[in-house]
Coordinates of C-alpha atoms and ligand atoms in Angstrom, one line a residue:
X288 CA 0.0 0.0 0.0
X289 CA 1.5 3.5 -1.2
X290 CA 0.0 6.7 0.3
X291 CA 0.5 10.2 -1.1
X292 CA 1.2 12.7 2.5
X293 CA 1.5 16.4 1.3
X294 CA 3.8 18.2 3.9
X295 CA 3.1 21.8 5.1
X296 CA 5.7 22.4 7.6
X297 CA 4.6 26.6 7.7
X298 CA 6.6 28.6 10.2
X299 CA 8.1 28.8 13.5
X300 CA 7.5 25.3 15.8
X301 CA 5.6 23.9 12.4
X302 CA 8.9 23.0 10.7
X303 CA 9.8 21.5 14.1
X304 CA 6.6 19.4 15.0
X305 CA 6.0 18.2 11.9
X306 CA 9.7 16.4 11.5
X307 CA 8.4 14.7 14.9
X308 CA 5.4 13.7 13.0
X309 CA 7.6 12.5 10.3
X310 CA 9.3 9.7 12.7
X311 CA 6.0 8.4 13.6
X312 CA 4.7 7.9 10.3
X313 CA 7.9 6.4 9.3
X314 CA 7.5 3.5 12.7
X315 CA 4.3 3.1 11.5
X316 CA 5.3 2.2 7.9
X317 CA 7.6 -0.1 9.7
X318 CA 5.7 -2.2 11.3
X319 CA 2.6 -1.7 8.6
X320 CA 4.8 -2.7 5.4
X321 CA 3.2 0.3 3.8
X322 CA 4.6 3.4 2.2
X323 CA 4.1 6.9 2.7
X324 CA 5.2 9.3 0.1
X325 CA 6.2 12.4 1.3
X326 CA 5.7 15.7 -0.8
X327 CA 6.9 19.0 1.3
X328 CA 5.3 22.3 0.3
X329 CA 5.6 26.1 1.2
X330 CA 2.5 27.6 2.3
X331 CA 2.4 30.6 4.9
X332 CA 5.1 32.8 5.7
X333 CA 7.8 31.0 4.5
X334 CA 5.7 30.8 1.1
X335 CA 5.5 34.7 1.1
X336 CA 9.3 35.0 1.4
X337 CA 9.4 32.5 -1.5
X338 CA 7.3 33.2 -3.7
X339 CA 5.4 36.3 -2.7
X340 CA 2.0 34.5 -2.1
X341 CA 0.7 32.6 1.2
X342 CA -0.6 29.9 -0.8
X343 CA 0.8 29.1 -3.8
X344 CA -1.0 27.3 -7.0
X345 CA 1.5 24.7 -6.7
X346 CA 0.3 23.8 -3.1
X347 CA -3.1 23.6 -3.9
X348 CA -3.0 21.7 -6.7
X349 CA -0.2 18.7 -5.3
X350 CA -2.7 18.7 -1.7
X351 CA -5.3 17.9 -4.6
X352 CA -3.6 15.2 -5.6
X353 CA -2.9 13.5 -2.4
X354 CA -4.3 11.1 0.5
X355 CA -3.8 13.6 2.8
X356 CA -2.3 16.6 4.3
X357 CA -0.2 17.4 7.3
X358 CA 0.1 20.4 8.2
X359 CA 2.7 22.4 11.1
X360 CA 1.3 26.1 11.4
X361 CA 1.6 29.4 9.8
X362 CA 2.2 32.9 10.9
X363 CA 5.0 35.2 12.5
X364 CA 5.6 38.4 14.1
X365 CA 8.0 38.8 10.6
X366 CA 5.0 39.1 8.3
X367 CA 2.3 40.8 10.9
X368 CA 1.8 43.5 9.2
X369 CA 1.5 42.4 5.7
X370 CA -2.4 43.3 4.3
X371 CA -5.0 40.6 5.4
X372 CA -5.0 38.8 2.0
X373 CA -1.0 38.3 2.2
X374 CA -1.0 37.4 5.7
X375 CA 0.5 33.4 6.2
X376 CA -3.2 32.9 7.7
X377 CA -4.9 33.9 4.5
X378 CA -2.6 30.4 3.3
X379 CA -4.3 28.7 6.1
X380 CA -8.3 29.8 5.3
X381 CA -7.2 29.4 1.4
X382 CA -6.0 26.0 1.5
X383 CA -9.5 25.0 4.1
X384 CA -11.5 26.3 1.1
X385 CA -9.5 25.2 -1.5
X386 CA -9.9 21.3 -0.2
X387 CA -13.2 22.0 0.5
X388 CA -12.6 20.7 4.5
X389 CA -15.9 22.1 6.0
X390 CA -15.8 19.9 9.4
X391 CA -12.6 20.6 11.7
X392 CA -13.1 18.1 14.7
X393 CA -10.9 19.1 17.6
X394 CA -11.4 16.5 20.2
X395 CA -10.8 17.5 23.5
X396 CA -9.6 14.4 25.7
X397 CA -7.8 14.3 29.0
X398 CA -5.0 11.9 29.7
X399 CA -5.5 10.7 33.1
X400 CA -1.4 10.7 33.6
X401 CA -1.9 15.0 32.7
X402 CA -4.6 15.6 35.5
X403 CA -2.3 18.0 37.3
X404 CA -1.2 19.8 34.4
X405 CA -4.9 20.4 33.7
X406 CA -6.3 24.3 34.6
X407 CA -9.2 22.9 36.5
X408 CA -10.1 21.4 39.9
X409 CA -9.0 17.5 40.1
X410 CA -12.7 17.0 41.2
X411 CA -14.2 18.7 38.3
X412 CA -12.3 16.6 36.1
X413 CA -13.5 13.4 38.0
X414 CA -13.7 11.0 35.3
X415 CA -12.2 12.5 32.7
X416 CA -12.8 14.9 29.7
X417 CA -13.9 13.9 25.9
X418 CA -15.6 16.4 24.4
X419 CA -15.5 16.5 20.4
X420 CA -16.1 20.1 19.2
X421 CA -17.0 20.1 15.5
X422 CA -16.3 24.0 14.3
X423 CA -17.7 24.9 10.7
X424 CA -14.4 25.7 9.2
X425 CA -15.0 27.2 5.6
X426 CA -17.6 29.4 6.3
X427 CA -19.1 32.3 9.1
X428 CA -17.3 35.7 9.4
X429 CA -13.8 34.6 8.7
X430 CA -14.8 34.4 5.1
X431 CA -17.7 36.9 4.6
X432 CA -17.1 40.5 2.7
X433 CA -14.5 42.5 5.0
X434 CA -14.1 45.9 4.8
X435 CA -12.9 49.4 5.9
X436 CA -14.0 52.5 5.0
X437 CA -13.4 56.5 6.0
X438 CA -15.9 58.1 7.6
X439 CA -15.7 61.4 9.4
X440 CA -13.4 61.5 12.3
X441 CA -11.8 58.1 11.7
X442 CA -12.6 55.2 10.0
X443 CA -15.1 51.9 9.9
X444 CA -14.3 48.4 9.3
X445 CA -16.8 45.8 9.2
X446 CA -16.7 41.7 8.4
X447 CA -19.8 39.7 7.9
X448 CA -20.7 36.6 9.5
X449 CA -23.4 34.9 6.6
X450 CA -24.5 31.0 6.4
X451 CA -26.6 29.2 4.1
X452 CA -28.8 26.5 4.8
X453 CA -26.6 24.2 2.7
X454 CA -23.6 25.1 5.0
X455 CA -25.3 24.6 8.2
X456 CA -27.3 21.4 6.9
X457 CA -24.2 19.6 6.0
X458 CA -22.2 20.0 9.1
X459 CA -24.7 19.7 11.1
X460 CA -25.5 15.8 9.7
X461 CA -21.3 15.1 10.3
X462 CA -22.1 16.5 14.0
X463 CA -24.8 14.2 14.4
X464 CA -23.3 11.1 12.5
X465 CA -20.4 11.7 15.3
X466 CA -22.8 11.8 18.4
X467 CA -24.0 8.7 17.2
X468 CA -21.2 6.8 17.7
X469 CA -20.0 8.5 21.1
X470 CA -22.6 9.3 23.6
X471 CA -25.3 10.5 21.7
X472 CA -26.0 14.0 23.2
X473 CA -24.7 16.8 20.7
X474 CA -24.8 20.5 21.9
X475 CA -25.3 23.3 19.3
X476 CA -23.9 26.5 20.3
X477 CA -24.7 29.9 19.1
X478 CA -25.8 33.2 20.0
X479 CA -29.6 33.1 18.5
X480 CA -30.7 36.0 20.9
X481 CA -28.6 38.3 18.7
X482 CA -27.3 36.7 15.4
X483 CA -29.5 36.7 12.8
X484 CA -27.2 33.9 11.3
X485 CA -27.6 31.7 14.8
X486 CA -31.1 32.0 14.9
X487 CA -31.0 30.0 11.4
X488 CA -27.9 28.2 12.2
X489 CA -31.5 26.8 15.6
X490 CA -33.5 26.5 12.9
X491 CA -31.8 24.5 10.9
X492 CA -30.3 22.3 13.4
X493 CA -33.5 21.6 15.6
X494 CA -35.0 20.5 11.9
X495 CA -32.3 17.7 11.1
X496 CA -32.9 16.5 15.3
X497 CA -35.9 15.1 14.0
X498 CA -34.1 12.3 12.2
X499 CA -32.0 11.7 14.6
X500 CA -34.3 10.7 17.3
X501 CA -31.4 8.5 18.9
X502 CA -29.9 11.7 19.7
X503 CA -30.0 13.9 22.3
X504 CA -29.9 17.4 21.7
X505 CA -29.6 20.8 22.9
X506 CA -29.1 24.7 22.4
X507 CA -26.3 27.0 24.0
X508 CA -26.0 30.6 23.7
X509 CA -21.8 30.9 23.4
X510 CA -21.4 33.0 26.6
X511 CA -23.0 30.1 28.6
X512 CA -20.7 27.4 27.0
X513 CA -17.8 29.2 27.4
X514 CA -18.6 29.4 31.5
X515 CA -19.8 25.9 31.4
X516 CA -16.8 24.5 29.3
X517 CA -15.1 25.7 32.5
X518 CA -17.3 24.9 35.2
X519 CA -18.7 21.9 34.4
X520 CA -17.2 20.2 31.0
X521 CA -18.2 16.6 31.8
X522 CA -21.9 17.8 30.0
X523 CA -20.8 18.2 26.9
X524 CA -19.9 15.1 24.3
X525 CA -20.1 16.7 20.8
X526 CA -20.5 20.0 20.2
X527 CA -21.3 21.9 16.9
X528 CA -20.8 25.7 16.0
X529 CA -19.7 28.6 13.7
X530 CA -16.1 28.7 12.6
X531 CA -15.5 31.2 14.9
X532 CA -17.1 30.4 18.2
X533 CA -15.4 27.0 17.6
X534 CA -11.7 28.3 16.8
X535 CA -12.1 30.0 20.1
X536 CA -14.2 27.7 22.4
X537 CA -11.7 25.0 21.2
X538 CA -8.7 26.9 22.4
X539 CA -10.2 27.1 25.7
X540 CA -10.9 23.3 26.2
X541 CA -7.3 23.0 25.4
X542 CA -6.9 24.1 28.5
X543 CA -9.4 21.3 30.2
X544 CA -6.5 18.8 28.9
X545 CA -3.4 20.8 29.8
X546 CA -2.0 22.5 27.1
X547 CA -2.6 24.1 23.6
X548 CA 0.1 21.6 22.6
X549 CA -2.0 18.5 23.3
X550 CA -5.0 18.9 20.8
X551 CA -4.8 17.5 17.3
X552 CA -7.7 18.1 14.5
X553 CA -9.0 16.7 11.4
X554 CA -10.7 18.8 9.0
X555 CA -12.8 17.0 6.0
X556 CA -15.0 17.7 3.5
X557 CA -17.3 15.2 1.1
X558 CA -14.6 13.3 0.1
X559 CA -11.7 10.8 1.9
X560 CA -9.0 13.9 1.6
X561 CA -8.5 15.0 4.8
X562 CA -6.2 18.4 6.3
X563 CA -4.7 16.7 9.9
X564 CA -3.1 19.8 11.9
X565 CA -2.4 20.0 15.5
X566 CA -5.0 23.3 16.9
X567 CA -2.0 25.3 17.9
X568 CA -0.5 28.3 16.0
X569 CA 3.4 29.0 15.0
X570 CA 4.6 29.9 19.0
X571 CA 7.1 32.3 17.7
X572 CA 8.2 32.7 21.2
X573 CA 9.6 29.1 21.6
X574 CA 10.3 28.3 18.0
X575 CA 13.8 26.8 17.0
X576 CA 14.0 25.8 20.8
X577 CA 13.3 22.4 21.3
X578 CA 10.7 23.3 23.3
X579 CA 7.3 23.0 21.3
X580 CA 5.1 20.1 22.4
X581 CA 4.8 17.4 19.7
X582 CA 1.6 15.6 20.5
X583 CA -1.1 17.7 18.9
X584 CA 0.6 17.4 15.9
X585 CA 1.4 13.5 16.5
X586 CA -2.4 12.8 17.5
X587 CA -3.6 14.8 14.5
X588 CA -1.6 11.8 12.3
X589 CA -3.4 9.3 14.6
X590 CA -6.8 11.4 13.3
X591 CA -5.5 11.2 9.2
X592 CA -4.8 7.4 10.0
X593 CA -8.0 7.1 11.2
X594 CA -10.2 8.8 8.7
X595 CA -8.4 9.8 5.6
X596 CA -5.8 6.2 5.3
X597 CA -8.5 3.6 6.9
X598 CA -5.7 2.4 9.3
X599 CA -7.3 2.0 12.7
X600 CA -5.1 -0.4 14.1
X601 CA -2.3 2.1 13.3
X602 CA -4.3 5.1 14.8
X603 CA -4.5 3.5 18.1
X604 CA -1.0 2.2 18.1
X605 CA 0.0 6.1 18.0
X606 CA -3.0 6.9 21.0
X607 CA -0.9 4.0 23.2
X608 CA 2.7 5.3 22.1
X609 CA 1.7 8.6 23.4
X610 CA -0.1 7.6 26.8
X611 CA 3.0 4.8 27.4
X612 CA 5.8 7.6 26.8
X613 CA 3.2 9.6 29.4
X614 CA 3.5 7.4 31.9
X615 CA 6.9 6.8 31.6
X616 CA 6.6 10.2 32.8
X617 CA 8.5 12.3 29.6
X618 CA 7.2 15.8 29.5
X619 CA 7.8 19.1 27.2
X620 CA 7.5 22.1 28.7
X621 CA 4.1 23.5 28.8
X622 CA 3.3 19.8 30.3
X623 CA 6.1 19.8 32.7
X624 CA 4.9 18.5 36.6
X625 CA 7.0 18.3 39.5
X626 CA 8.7 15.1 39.6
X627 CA 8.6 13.9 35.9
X628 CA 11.1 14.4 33.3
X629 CA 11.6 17.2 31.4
X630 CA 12.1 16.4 27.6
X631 CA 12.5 18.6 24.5
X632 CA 10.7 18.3 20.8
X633 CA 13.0 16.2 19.3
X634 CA 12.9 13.5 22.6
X635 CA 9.6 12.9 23.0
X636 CA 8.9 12.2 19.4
X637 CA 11.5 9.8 19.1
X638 CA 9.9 8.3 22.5
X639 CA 6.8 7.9 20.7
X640 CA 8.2 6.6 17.7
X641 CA 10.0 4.3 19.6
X642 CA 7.0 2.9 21.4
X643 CA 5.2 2.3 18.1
X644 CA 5.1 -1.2 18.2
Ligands
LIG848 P1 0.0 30.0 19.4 O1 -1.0 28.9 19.4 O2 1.0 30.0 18.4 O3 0.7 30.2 20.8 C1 -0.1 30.5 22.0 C2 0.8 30.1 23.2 O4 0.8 28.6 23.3 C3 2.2 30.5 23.1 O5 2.7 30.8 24.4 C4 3.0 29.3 22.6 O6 4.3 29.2 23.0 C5 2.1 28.1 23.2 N1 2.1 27.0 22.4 C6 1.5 26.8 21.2 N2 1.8 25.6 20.7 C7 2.6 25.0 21.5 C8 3.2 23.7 21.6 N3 3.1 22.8 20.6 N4 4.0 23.4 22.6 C9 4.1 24.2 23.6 N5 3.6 25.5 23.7 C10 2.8 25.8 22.6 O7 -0.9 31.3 19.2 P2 -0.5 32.9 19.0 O8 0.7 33.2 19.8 O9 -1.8 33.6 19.2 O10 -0.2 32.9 17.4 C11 1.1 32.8 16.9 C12 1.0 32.8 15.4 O11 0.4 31.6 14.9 C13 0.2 34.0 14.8 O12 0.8 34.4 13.6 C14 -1.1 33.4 14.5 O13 -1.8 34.0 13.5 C15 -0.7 32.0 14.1 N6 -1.7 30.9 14.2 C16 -1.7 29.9 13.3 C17 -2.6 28.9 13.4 C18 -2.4 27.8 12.4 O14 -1.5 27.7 11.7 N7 -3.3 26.8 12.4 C19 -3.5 28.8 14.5 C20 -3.5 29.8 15.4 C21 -2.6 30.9 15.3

């Protein structure tokens, strides 16, 4: 078996955590007898510096062509002030659209052995944490009409946040296919007592509940959720939303589990193709360090495993590797608890390559 990877390293840790990625992959081909063929491309800032453009036609079109897509992150302090649309994370919202990836799942879990390094109360995490947020990624306000204009005594800028039915319908039956399979309660969170966009975002959702019967569901206005996330995240098992209430509710159950450098993501579309990238940005502050957290990026190539190369048995071999080099007690960093031992980048993914087995 031969599968086509396309690499997108990006900037800052990207570069770094993918390579980590790349040793897991490669333990897996091991032990699988199968063969991934690597393809690196430039997208982000390093794409600007070569090339001028975030996203180059090249990139799209050889992503097209592949099984999958790994991808590091994108951005930088160096290209900050570059207009929006030649920003590195114009790359990022180009290549989501271009592949068509409308359903980013960012699963939130807990490892028991990171309990401590969690932000909450040990009895509020009693039992653990798995919550599945499902975050409509090619659609909402990051890609509606932006726009600044002068007006007297300064200026205006507005962006627009629009949705079609078609957009809501079809993420909202992935969500639901999801809560199926887990524990059946999926949460739909909006802001329908001011959006106009939410209140057909309800609409549309409590519509589709009907067919799911099996299923139980329920409405949250995003202010509640992001309290309740913190006060009592054990409720929720899948949640759906708007691309940006999800890019930022997400962030914050990073926190639930410990760090922004433990949660991976899958984003898909109608077809197998898949773009697997850990939720994190570039961390210019600790790039070239040693010091980023490899996991999100490791578990997001347990996710394209899992849903874009049908290798299950694979997938979970990479869940173990991780939880084993956990309780062996390596951590990075933004991990680190007192008595365990403190590893960089480039340890802990040969760790987990090493315990592929
Ligand atoms: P960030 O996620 O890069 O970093 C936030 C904090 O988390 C930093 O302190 C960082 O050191 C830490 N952190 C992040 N990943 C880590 C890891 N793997 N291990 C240990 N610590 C980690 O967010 P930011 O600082 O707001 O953004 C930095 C740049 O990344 C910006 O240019 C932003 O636009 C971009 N960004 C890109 C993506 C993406 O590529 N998908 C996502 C978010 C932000």
């Amino acid at each position: 078996m031969n599968k086509k990877i396309a690499l997108i390293p990006g900037d800052g840790v990207g570069p770094e955590i993918v390579k980590q990625g790349i040793k897991v992959l490669d333990a897996v081909s091991a032990k699988y007898n199968c063969t991934f063929e690597y393809k690196e491309l430039v997208m982000g800032g390093i794409a600007i510096d070569k090339t001028g453009h975030p996203l180059p036609e090249k990139t799209i079109k050889a992503c097209k062509e592949s099984d999958a897509v790994l991808l590091g992150a994108v951005g930088g302090w160096k290209w900050d002030n570059l207009p929006g649309h030649l920003r590195p994370e114009a790359g990022l919202l180009g290549i989501r659209k271009a592949l068509g990836v409308y359903a980013n799942l960012r699963p939130a879990i807990l490892f028991p052995q990171l309990k401590s390094a969690s932000f909450l109360r040990e009895d509020v995490l009693e039992g653990g944490i798995d919550v599945m947020i499902i975050r409509e990624l090619i659609g909402g306000i990051y890609f509606g009409e932006k726009k600044r204009v002068d007006i007297e005594g300064g200026e205006k800028a507005w962006d627009v946040m629009a949705y079609s039915t078609h957009e809501i319908e079809r993420i909202t039956r992935r969500a639901y296919e999801i809560a199926r399979k887990r524990s059946k309660k999926l949460t739909m969170v909006d802001k329908a007592n001011v959006l106009e966009s939410s209140r057909l975002w309800r609409e549309v959702v409590m519509g589709i509940s009907g067919e799911y019967p099996d299923v139980e569901t329920n409405c949250m206005y995003v202010d509640n959720a992001a309290m309740q996330l913190i006060r009592n995240p054990k409720q929720f098992d899948v949640i759906v939303t708007e691309n940006m209430f999800g890019d930022i509710l997400s962030d914050e159950a990073s926190m639930l589990t410990g760090s922004l450098g433990m949660l991976p993501s899958a984003s898909m579309g109608e077809g197998q193709i898949g773009l697997y990238e850990p939720i994190h940005g570039s961390a210019p502050d600790i790039a070239g360090q040693d010091k980023a957290n490899p996991i999100a990026a490791i578990m997001s190539i347990a996710m394209m495993l899992r849903y874009s190369l049908d290798m299950e048995a694979a997938a979970s071999d990479i869940e173990r590797a991780v939880s084993k080099v956990l309780d062996k007690g390596y951590r990075t960093a933004d991990i680190m608890q007192e008595g365990m031992d403190l590893v960089g980048t480039e340890r802990m993914g040969d760790s987990i390559a090493e315990n592929i087995c």
